[in-house]
Short mmCIF file of C-alpha atoms in Angstrom, two decimals:
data_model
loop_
_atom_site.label_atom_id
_atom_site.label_comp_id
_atom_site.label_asym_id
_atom_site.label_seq_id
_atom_site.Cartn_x
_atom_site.Cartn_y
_atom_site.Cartn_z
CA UNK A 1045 44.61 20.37 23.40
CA UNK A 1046 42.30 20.70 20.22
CA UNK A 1047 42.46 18.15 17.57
CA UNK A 1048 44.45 19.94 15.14
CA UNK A 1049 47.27 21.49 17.87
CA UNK A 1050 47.79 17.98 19.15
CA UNK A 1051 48.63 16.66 15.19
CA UNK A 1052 50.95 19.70 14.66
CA UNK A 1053 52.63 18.94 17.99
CA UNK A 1054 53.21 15.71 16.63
CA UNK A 1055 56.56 14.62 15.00
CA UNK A 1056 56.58 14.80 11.23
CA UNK A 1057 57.45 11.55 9.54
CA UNK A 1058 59.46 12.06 6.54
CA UNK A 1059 57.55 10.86 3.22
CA UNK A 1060 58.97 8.74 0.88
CA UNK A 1061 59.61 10.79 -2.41
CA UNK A 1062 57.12 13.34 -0.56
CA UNK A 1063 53.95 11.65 -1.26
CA UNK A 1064 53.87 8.81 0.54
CA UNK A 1065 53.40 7.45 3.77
CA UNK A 1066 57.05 6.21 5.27
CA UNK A 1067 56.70 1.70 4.79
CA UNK A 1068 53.69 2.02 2.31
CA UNK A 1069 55.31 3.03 -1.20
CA UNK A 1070 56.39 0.00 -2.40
CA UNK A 1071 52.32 -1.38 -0.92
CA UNK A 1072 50.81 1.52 -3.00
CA UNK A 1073 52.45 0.73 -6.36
CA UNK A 1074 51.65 -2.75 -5.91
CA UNK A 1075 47.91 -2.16 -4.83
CA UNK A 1076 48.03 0.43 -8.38
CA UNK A 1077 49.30 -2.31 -10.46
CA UNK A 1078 46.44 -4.88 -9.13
CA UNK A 1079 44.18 -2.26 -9.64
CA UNK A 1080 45.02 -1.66 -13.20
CA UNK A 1081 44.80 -5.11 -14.13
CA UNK A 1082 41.58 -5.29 -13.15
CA UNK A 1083 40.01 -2.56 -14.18
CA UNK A 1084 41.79 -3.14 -17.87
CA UNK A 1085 39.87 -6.63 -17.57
CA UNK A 1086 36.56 -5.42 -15.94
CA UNK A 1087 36.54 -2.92 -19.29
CA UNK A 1088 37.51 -6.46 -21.82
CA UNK A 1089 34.55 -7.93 -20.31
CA UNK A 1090 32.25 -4.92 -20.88
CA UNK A 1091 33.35 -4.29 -24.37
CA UNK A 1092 32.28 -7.91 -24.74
CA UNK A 1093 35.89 -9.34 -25.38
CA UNK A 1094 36.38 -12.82 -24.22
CA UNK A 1095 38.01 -13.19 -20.94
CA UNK A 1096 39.10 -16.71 -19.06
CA UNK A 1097 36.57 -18.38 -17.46
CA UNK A 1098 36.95 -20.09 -13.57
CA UNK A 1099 37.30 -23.22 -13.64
CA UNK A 1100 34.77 -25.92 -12.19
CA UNK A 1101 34.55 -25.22 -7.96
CA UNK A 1102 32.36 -28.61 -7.12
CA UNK A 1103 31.65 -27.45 -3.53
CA UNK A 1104 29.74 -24.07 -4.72
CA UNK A 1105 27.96 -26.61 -7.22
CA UNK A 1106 27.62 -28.60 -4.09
CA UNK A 1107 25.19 -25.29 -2.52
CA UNK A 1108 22.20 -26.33 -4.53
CA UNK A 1109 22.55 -30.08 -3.84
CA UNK A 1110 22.55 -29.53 0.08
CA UNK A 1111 19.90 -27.42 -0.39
CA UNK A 1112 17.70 -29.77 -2.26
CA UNK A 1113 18.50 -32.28 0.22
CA UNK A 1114 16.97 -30.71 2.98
CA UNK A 1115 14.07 -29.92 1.06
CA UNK A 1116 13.61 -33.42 0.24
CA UNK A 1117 14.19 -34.40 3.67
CA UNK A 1118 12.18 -31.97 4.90
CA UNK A 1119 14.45 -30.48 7.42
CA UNK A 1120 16.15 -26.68 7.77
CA UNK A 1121 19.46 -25.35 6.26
CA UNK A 1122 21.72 -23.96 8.71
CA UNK A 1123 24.06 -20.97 7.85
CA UNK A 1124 26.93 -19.70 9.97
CA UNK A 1125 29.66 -17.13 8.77
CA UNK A 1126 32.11 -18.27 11.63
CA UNK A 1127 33.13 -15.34 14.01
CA UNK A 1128 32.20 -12.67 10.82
CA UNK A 1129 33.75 -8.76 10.31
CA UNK A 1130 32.86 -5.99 8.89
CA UNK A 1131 36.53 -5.67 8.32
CA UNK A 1132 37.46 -9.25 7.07
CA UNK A 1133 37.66 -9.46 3.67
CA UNK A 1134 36.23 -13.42 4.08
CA UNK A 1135 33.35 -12.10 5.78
CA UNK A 1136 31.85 -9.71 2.37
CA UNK A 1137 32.87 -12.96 0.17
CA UNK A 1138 30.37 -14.95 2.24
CA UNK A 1139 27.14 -12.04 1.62
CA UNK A 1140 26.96 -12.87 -2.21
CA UNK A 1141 26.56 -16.69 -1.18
CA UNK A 1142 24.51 -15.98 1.69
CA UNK A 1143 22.37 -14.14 -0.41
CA UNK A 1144 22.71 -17.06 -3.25
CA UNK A 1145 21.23 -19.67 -0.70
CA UNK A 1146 18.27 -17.91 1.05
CA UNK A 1147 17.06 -17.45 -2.78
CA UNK A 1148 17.67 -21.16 -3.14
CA UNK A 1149 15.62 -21.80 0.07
CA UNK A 1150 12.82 -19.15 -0.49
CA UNK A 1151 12.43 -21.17 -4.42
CA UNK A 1152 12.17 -24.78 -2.36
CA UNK A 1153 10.25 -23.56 0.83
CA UNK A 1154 13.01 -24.52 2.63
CA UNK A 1155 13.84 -23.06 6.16
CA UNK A 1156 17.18 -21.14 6.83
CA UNK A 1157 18.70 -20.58 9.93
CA UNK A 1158 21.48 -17.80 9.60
CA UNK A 1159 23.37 -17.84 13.41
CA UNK A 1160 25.61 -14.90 14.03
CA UNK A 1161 27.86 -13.76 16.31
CA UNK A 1162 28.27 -10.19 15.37
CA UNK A 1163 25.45 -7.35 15.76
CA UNK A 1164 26.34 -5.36 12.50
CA UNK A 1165 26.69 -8.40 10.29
CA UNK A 1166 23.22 -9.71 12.06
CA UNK A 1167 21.43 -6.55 10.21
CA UNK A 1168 23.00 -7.19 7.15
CA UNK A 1169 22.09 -10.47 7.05
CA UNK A 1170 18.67 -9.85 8.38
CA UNK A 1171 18.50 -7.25 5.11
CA UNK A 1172 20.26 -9.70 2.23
CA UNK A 1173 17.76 -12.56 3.23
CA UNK A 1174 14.45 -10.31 3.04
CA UNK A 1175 15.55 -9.31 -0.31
CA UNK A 1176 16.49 -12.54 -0.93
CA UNK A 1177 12.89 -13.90 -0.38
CA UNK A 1178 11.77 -10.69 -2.14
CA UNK A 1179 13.65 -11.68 -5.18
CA UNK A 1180 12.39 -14.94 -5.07
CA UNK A 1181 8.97 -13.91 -4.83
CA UNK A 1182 8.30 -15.18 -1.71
CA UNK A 1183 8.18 -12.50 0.93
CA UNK A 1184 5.69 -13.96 3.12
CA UNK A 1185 8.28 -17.10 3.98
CA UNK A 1186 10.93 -15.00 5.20
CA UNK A 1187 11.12 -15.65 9.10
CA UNK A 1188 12.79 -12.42 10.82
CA UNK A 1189 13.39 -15.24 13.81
CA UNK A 1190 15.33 -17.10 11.94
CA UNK A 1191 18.44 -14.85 11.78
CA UNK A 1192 19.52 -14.69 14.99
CA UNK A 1193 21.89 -13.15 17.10
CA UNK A 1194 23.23 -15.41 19.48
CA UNK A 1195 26.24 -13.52 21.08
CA UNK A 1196 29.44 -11.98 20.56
CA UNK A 1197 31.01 -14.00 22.70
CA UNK A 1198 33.23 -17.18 20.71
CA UNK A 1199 31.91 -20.61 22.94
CA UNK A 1200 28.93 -18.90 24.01
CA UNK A 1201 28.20 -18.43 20.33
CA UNK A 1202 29.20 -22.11 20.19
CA UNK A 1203 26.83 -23.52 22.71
CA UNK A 1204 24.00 -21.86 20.77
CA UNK A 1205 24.54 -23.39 17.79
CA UNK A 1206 25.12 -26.48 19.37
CA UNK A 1207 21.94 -26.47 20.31
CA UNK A 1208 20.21 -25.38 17.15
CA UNK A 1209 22.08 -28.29 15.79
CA UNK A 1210 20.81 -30.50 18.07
CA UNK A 1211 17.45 -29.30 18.28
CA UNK A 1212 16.31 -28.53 14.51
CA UNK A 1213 18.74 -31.18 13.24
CA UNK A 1214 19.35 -29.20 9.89
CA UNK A 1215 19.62 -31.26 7.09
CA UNK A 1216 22.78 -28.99 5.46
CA UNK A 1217 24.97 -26.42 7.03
CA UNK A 1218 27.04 -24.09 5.11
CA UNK A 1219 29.88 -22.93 6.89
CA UNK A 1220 30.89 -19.64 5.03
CA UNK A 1221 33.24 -17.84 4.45
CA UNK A 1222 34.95 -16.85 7.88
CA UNK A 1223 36.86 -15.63 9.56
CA UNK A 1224 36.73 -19.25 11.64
CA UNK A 1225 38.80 -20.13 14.85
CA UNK A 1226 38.54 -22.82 17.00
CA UNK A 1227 34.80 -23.14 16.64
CA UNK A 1228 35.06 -24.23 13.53
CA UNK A 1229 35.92 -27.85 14.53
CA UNK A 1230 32.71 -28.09 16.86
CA UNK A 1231 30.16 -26.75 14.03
CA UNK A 1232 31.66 -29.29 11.96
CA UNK A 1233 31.22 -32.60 14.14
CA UNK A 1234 27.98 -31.49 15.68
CA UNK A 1235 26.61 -30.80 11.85
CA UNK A 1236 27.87 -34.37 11.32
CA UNK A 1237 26.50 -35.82 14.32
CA UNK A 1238 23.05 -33.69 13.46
CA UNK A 1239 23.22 -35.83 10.24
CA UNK A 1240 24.08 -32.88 7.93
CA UNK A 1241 25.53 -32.24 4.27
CA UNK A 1242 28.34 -29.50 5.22
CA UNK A 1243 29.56 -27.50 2.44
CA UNK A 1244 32.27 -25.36 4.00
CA UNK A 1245 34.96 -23.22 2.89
CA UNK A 1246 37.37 -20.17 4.76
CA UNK A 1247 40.90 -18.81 4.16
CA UNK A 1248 41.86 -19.12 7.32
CA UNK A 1249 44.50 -21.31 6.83
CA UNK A 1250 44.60 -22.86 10.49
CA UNK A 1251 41.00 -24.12 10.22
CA UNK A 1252 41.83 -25.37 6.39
CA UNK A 1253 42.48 -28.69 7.91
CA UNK A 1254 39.52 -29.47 9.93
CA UNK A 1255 37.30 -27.86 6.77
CA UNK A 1256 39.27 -30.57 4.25
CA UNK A 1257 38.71 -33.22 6.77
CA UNK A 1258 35.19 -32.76 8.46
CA UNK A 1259 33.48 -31.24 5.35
CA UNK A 1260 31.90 -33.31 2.46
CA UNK A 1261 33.04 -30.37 0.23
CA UNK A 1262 35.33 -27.93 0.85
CA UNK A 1263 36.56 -24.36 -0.60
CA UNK A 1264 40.03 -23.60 -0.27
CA UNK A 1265 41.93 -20.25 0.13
CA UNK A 1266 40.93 -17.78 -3.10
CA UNK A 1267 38.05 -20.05 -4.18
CA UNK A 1268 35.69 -18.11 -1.62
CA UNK A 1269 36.73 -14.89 -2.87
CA UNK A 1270 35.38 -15.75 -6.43
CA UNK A 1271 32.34 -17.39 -5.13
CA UNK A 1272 30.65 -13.90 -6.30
CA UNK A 1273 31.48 -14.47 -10.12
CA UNK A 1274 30.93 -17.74 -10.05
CA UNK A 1275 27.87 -18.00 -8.74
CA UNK A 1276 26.27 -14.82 -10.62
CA UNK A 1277 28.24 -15.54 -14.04
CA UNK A 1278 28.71 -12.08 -14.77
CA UNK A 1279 31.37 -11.63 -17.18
CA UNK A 1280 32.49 -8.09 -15.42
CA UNK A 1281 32.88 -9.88 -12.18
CA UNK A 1282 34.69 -12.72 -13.59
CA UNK A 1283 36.87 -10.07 -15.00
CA UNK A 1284 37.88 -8.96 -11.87
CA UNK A 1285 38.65 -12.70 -11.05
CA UNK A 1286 40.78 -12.83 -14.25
CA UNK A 1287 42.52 -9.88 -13.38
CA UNK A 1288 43.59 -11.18 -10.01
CA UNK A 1289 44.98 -14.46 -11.86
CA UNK A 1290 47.29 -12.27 -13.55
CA UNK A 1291 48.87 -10.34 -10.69
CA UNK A 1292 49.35 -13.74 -9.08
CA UNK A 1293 51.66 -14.45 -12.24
CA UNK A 1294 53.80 -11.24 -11.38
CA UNK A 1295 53.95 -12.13 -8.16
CA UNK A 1296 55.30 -15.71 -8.62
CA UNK A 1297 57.75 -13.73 -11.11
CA UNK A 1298 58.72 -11.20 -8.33
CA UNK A 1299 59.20 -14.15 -5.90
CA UNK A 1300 61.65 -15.80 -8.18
CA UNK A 1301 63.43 -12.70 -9.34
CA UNK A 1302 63.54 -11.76 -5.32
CA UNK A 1303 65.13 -15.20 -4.13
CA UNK A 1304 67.28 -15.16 -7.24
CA UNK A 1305 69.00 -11.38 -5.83
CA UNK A 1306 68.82 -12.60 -2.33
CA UNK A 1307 70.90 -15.43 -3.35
CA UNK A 1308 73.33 -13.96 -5.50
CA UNK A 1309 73.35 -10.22 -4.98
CA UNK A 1310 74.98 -8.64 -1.76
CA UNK A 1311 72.00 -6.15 -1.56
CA UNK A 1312 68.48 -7.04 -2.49
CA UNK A 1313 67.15 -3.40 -4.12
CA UNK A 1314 63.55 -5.45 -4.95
CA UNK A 1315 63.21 -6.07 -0.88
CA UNK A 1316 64.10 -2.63 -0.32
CA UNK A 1317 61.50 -1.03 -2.83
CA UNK A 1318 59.00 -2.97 -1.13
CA UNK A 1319 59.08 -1.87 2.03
CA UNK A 1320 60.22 1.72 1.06
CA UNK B 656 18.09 5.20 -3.86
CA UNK B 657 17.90 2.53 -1.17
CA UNK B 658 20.70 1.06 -2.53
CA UNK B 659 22.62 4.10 -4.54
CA UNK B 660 23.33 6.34 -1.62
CA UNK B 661 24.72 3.33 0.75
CA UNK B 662 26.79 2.40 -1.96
CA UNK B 663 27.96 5.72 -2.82
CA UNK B 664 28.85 5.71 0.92
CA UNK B 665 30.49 2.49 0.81
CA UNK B 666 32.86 3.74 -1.91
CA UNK B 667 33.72 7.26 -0.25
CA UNK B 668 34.25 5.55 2.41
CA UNK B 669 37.07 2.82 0.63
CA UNK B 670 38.73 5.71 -1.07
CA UNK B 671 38.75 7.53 2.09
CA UNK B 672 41.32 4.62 3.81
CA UNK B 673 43.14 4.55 0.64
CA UNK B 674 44.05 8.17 0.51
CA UNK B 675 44.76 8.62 4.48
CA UNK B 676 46.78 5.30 4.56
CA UNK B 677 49.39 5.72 1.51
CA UNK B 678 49.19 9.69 1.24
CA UNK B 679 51.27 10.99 3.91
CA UNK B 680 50.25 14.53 3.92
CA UNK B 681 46.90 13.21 4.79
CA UNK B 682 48.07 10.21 6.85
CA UNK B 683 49.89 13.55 9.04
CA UNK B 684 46.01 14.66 9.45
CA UNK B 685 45.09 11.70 11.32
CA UNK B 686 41.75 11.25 9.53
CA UNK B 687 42.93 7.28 9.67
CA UNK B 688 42.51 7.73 13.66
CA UNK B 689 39.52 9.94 13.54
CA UNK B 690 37.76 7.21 10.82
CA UNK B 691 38.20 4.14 13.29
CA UNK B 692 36.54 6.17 16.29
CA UNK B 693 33.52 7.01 14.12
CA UNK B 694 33.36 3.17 12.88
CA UNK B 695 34.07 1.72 16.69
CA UNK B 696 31.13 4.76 18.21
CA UNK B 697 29.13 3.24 15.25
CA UNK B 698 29.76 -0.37 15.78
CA UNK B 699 28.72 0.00 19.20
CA UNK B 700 25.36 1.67 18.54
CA UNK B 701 24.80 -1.90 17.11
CA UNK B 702 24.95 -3.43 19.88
CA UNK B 703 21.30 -2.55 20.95
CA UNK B 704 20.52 -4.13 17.94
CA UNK B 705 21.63 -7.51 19.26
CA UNK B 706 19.83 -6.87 22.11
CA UNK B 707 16.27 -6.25 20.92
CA UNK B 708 16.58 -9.36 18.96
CA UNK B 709 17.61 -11.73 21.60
CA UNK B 710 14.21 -9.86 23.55
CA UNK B 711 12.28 -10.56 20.58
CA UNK B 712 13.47 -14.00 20.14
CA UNK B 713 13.21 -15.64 23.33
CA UNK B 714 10.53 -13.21 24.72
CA UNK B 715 8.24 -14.82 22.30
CA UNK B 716 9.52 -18.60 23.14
CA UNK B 717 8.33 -17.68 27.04
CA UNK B 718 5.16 -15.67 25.91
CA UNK B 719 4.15 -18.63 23.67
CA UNK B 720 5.08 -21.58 26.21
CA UNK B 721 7.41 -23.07 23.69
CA UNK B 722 9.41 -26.00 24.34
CA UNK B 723 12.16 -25.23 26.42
CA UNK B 724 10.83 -21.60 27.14
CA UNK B 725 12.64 -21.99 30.36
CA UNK B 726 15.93 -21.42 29.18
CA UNK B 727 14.97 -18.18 27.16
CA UNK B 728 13.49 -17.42 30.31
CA UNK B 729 17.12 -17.75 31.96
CA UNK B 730 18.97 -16.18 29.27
CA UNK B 731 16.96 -13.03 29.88
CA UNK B 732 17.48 -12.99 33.39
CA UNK B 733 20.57 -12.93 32.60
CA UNK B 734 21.26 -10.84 29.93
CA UNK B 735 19.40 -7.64 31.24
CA UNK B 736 20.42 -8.81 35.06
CA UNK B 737 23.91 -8.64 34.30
CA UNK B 738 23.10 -5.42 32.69
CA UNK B 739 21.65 -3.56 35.04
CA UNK B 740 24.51 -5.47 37.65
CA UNK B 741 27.32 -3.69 35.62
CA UNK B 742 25.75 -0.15 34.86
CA UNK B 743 25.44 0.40 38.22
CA UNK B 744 28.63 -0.80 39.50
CA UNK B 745 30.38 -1.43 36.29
CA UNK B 746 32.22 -4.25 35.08
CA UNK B 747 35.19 -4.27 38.09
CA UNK B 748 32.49 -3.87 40.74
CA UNK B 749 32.64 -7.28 43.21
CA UNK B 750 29.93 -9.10 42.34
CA UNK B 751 30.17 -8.61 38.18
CA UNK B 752 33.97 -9.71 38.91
CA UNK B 753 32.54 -12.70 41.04
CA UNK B 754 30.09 -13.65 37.94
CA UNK B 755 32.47 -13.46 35.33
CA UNK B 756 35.31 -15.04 37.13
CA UNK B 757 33.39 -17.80 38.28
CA UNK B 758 30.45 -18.79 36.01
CA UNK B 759 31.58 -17.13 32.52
CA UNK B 760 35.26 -18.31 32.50
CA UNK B 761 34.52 -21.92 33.40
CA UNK B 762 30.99 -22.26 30.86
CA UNK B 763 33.66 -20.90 28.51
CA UNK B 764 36.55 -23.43 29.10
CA UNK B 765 34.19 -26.03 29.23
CA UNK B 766 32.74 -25.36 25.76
CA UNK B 767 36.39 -25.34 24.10
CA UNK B 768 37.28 -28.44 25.86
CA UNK B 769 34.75 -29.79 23.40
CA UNK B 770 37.32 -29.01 21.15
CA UNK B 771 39.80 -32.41 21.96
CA UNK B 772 36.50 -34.75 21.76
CA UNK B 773 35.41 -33.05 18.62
CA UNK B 774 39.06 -33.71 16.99
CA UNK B 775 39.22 -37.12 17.47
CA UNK B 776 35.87 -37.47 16.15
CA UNK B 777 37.05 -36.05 13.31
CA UNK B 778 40.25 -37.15 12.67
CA UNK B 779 38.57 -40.77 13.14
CA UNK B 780 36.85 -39.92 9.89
CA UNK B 781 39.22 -38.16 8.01
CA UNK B 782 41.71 -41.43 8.82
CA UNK B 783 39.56 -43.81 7.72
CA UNK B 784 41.89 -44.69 4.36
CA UNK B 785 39.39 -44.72 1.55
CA UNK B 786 40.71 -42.77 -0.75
CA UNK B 787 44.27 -41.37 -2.37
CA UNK B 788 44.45 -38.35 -0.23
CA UNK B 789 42.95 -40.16 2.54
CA UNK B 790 46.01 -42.28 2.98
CA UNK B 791 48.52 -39.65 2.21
CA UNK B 792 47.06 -37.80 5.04
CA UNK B 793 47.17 -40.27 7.09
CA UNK B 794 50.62 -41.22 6.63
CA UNK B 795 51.63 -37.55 7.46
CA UNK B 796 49.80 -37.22 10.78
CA UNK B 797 51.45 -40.51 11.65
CA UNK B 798 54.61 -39.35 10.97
CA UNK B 799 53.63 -35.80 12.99
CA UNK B 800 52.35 -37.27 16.28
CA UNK B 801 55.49 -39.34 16.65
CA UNK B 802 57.45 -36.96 15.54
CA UNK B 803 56.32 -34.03 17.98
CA UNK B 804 56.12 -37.23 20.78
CA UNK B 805 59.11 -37.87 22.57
CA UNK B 806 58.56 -41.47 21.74
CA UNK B 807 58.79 -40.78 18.05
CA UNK B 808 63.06 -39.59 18.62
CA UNK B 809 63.54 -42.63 20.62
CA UNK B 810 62.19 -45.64 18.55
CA UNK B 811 64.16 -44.03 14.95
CA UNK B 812 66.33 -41.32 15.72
CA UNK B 813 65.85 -38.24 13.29
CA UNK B 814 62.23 -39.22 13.22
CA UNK B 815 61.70 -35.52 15.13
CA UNK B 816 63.96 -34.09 11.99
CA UNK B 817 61.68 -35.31 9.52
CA UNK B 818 58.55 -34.05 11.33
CA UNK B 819 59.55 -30.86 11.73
CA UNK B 820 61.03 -30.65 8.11
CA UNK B 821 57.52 -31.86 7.26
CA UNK B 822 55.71 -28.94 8.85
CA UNK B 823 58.45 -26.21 7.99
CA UNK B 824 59.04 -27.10 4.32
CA UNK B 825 55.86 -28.70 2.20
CA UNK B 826 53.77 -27.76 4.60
CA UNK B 827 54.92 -24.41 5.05
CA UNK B 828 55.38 -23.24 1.41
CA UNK B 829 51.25 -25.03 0.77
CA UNK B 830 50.07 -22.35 3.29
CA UNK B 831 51.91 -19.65 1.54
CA UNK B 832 50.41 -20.49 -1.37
CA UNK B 833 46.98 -20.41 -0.03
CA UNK B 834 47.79 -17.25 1.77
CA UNK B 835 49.01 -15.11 -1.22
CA UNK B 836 46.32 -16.21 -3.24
CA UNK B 837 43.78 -15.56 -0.35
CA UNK B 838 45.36 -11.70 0.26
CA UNK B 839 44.58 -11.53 -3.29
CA UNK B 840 41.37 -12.77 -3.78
CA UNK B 841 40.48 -10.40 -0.79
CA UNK B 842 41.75 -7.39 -2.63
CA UNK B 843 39.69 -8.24 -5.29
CA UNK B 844 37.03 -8.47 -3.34
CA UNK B 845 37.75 -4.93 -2.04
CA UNK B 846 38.08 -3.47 -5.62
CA UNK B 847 34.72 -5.09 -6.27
CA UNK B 848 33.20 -3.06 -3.99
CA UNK B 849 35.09 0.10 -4.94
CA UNK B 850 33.85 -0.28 -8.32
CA UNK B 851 30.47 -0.48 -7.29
CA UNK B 852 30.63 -4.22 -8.53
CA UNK B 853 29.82 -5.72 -5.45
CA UNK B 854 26.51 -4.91 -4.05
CA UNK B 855 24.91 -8.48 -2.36
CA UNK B 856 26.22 -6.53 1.28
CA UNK B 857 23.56 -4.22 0.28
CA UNK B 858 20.75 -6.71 0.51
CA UNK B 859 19.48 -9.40 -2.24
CA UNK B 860 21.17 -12.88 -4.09
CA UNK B 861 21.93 -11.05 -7.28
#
């Protein structure tokens, strides 16, 4: 059946107050408020009106010290993303940071090793380290062999970097952003055992644990997700930062007001809204 | 340009998901459903990609005599062996089955059962009370492992309670916390990008 006969042969779902998708109302006027907020603070911070600024996050401060380490030491930095997406959210946090530490290693002639597990984020990698190095003025040291695909397949992928752990001994690894799973653990020891500064950080909240534990500094949660403003400063980024601060407060407000009618109320009209 | 048009792209593209997901005379179209076969055709057109790298990679460690050129000799072998293996009889035929079933499964089990070795490792250092939180979390796995043991119920009765009020109550409402704020942070992250804030995907540190 052509594409558009089989869509009119399907059953009509009934839109809720005939705009929106049935379950996604209450989602869409949430997602509209967020956006507001931001975009009224993106436009503070480019009319040059003073906006909050993020407070101290010691293990993005931390970048440059493991960094300098393995200059000093002579020895490579090693930087995974975890099992990476195009989709996940965690995985575009970790390309401004990414891009943030091959500049640090192209200014101290420092070796990177980027490992990754997934073919499209290889090629963007591949791309944000060349203009890294480019940026840095130091196009010659970029080494196209030292991003490199391993496999898309999770302890496969872990045996790899195993061995580069082993065998280049990298003086730092940088485990960011995620998503991580159970390899997370493994990178972490075998960076230990390789004698490694690990500066790691993820919001999956199963590996939190072993990050908080096995890492010398660790970013929890949100703090990846503002990595971006934090490390480029700019005012219009941190605005979007701000922004996000602020939505948190109406959702803490929403929470209470929610358990307060789900206490108290025989029907809870806020739940109801929601998933509209 | 190099960067304009992809980023153009990049916010069509976001608005595009927006629009089919929420509007429902366009979610009726199906464009949603049409958009993920276009990115999973794309995604694997990627996948040769990965493949000319691993050739360029280890074809140069065997070319060059490097040390341990053997096993880049190996994982060729393999890669374009089992390859050629499954395009011609595709991954059910017997002998992919027989490689996969017997020599992938087992590499792969034996790789996570790292995992328990690796844990102990690391909960040996994270135990090691030196500091505030360092003792605090040591306290609560304590309390955990004897808790989730039979053992724990046996020595002080309700010990099994107070585990599992542990993981269900502070422990529970911590990682909501850190999830809402996470969901957040990602959805700024995605409005970064829609404003055209966000560009380091597109190559460079800045």
């Amino acid at each position: 059946m052509p594409f558009g006969l089989s869509l009119l042969a399907q059953e009509e779902s009934k839109a809720v107050w005939g705009i929106f998708t049935a379950g996604q109302a209450g989602a869409f006027v949430a997602v509209a408020i967020f956006a507001i907020l931001v975009y009224v603070m993106i436009t503070r911070a480019r009319a040059g009106q003073s906006i909050r600024e993020i407070h101290k996050i010691p293990g993005l401060d931390a970048i440059s010290e493991a960094v300098g380490r393995a200059t000093e030491m002579g020895r490579p930095v090693h930087y995974t993303m975890g099992l990476p997406s195009i989709t996940d959210p965690q995985t575009i946090a970790a390309f401004p940071v990414l891009g943030y530490v091959a500049k640090l290693c192209a200014q101290y002639e420092t070796r990177l090793i980027n490992t990754v597990p997934d073919v499209v984020i290889y090629a963007i990698n591949e791309e944000i380290i060349r203009q890294a190095y480019l940026e840095a003025g130091r196009p010659d040291a970029f080494n196209p062999d030292d991003v490199r695909f391993i496999t898309d397949w999770q302890f496969a992928y872990v045996a790899g970097v195993l061995e580069i752990l082993a065998a280049e001994k990298p003086a730092a690894q940088i485990l960011f952003a995620g998503p991580f799973y159970a390899e997370a653990m493994i990178f972490i020891e075998a960076g230990a055992l390789a004698g490694a500064i690990q500066v790691g950080g993820t919001a999956s909240t199963a590996q939190l644990p072993f990050f908080v534990a096995g890492c010398d500094y660790a970013l929890i949660g949100e703090e990846i997700y503002a990595a971006s403003a934090y490390l480029s400063k700019e005012p219009i980024i941190t605005g979007t930062v701000v922004g996000e601060d602020y939505f948190k407060f109406l959702i803490f407000a929403a929470i209470i007001v929610g358990t307060l009618i789900a206490t108290f109320a025989t029907s809870n009209p806020l739940a109801t809204f929601m998933t509209s | 340009m190099r960067k304009e048009v992809p980023m153009v792209l990049t916010v069509l593209a976001g608005l595009f998901v927006i629009v089919a997901k929420y509007l429902h005379a366009v979610d009726q179209l199906g464009w949603f459903t049409v958009g993920n076969r276009w990115f999973q055709i794309v995604y694997a057109m990627f996948f040769l990609l990965g493949v000319v790298s691993l050739t360029i990679v280890h074809g140069k460690n065997v070319q060059r005599r490097r040390s341990k050129w053997v096993y880049s000799l190996i994982l060729l072998i393999c890669m374009y062996g089992y390859g050629i293996l499954t395009l011609e009889q595709t991954v059910d035929g017997p002998e992919a089955n027989w490689i996969y079933n017997n020599i992938i499964v087992p590499s792969d089990s034996t790789v996570f059962a790292l995992l328990a070795f690796f844990i102990t490792s690391a909960a040996y250092r994270a135990f090691r009370i030196r500091t505030r939180e360092a003792t605090v979390l040591m306290i609560t796995s304590v309390i955990l492992m004897m808790g989730t043991a039979p053992i724990g119920d046996t020595i002080i009765p309700g010990w099994g309670t107070l585990a599992h009020w542990l993981m269900d109550v502070p422990n529970s409402s911590a990682m909501r916390g850190i999830q809402i704020g996470a969901y957040l942070g990602g959805f700024a992250v995605a409005l970064r990008i829609l404003f055209g804030l966000e560009r380091a995907h597109l190559g460079g540190a800045s």
